[in-house]
């Protein structure tokens, strides 16, 4: 038995697919959502840096003018309740890291909301069409609210 390398082994084929998809940036669910928003003529910012106190984050999609921040959370890295528990066989490796990711997600959401941002989080397993439709709805609501302020 080789024990020198303590790299996690994929607990299942599904997990390894999810893991691989997380390594390829810009080809995943967030890119599908962005494509749909673009088609709906919403002009978002990608990799827009937001700093609130000591919290720094870059939402997957941001509408700085309307203060809407969208995160498409990977099921694996952000430990979604449906798919995130899959790598339980490698709990020694993933457990603490995934817990840190989750608490960081919560801290980021709290900080942004405290600063007046609307924070939308979607699991990557949510169909892109559904996420894009929800974002579109919030985008419209925010623009009406803005109009009333003027
Ligand atoms: Zn999931």
XYZ file of C-alpha atoms and ligand atoms in Angstrom, residues 18 74-76 80-84 123-125, ligand 1:
13
model
C -17.249 17.988 -10.712
C -19.237 25.147 -7.320
C -21.000 22.164 -5.732
C -17.727 20.599 -4.722
C -23.528 21.997 -1.746
C -25.922 19.845 0.277
C -26.737 17.685 -2.730
C -23.269 17.019 -4.163
C -20.797 18.505 -1.747
C -25.246 26.355 -6.839
C -23.644 25.265 -10.051
C -26.237 22.471 -10.307
Zn -24.872 20.638 -6.183
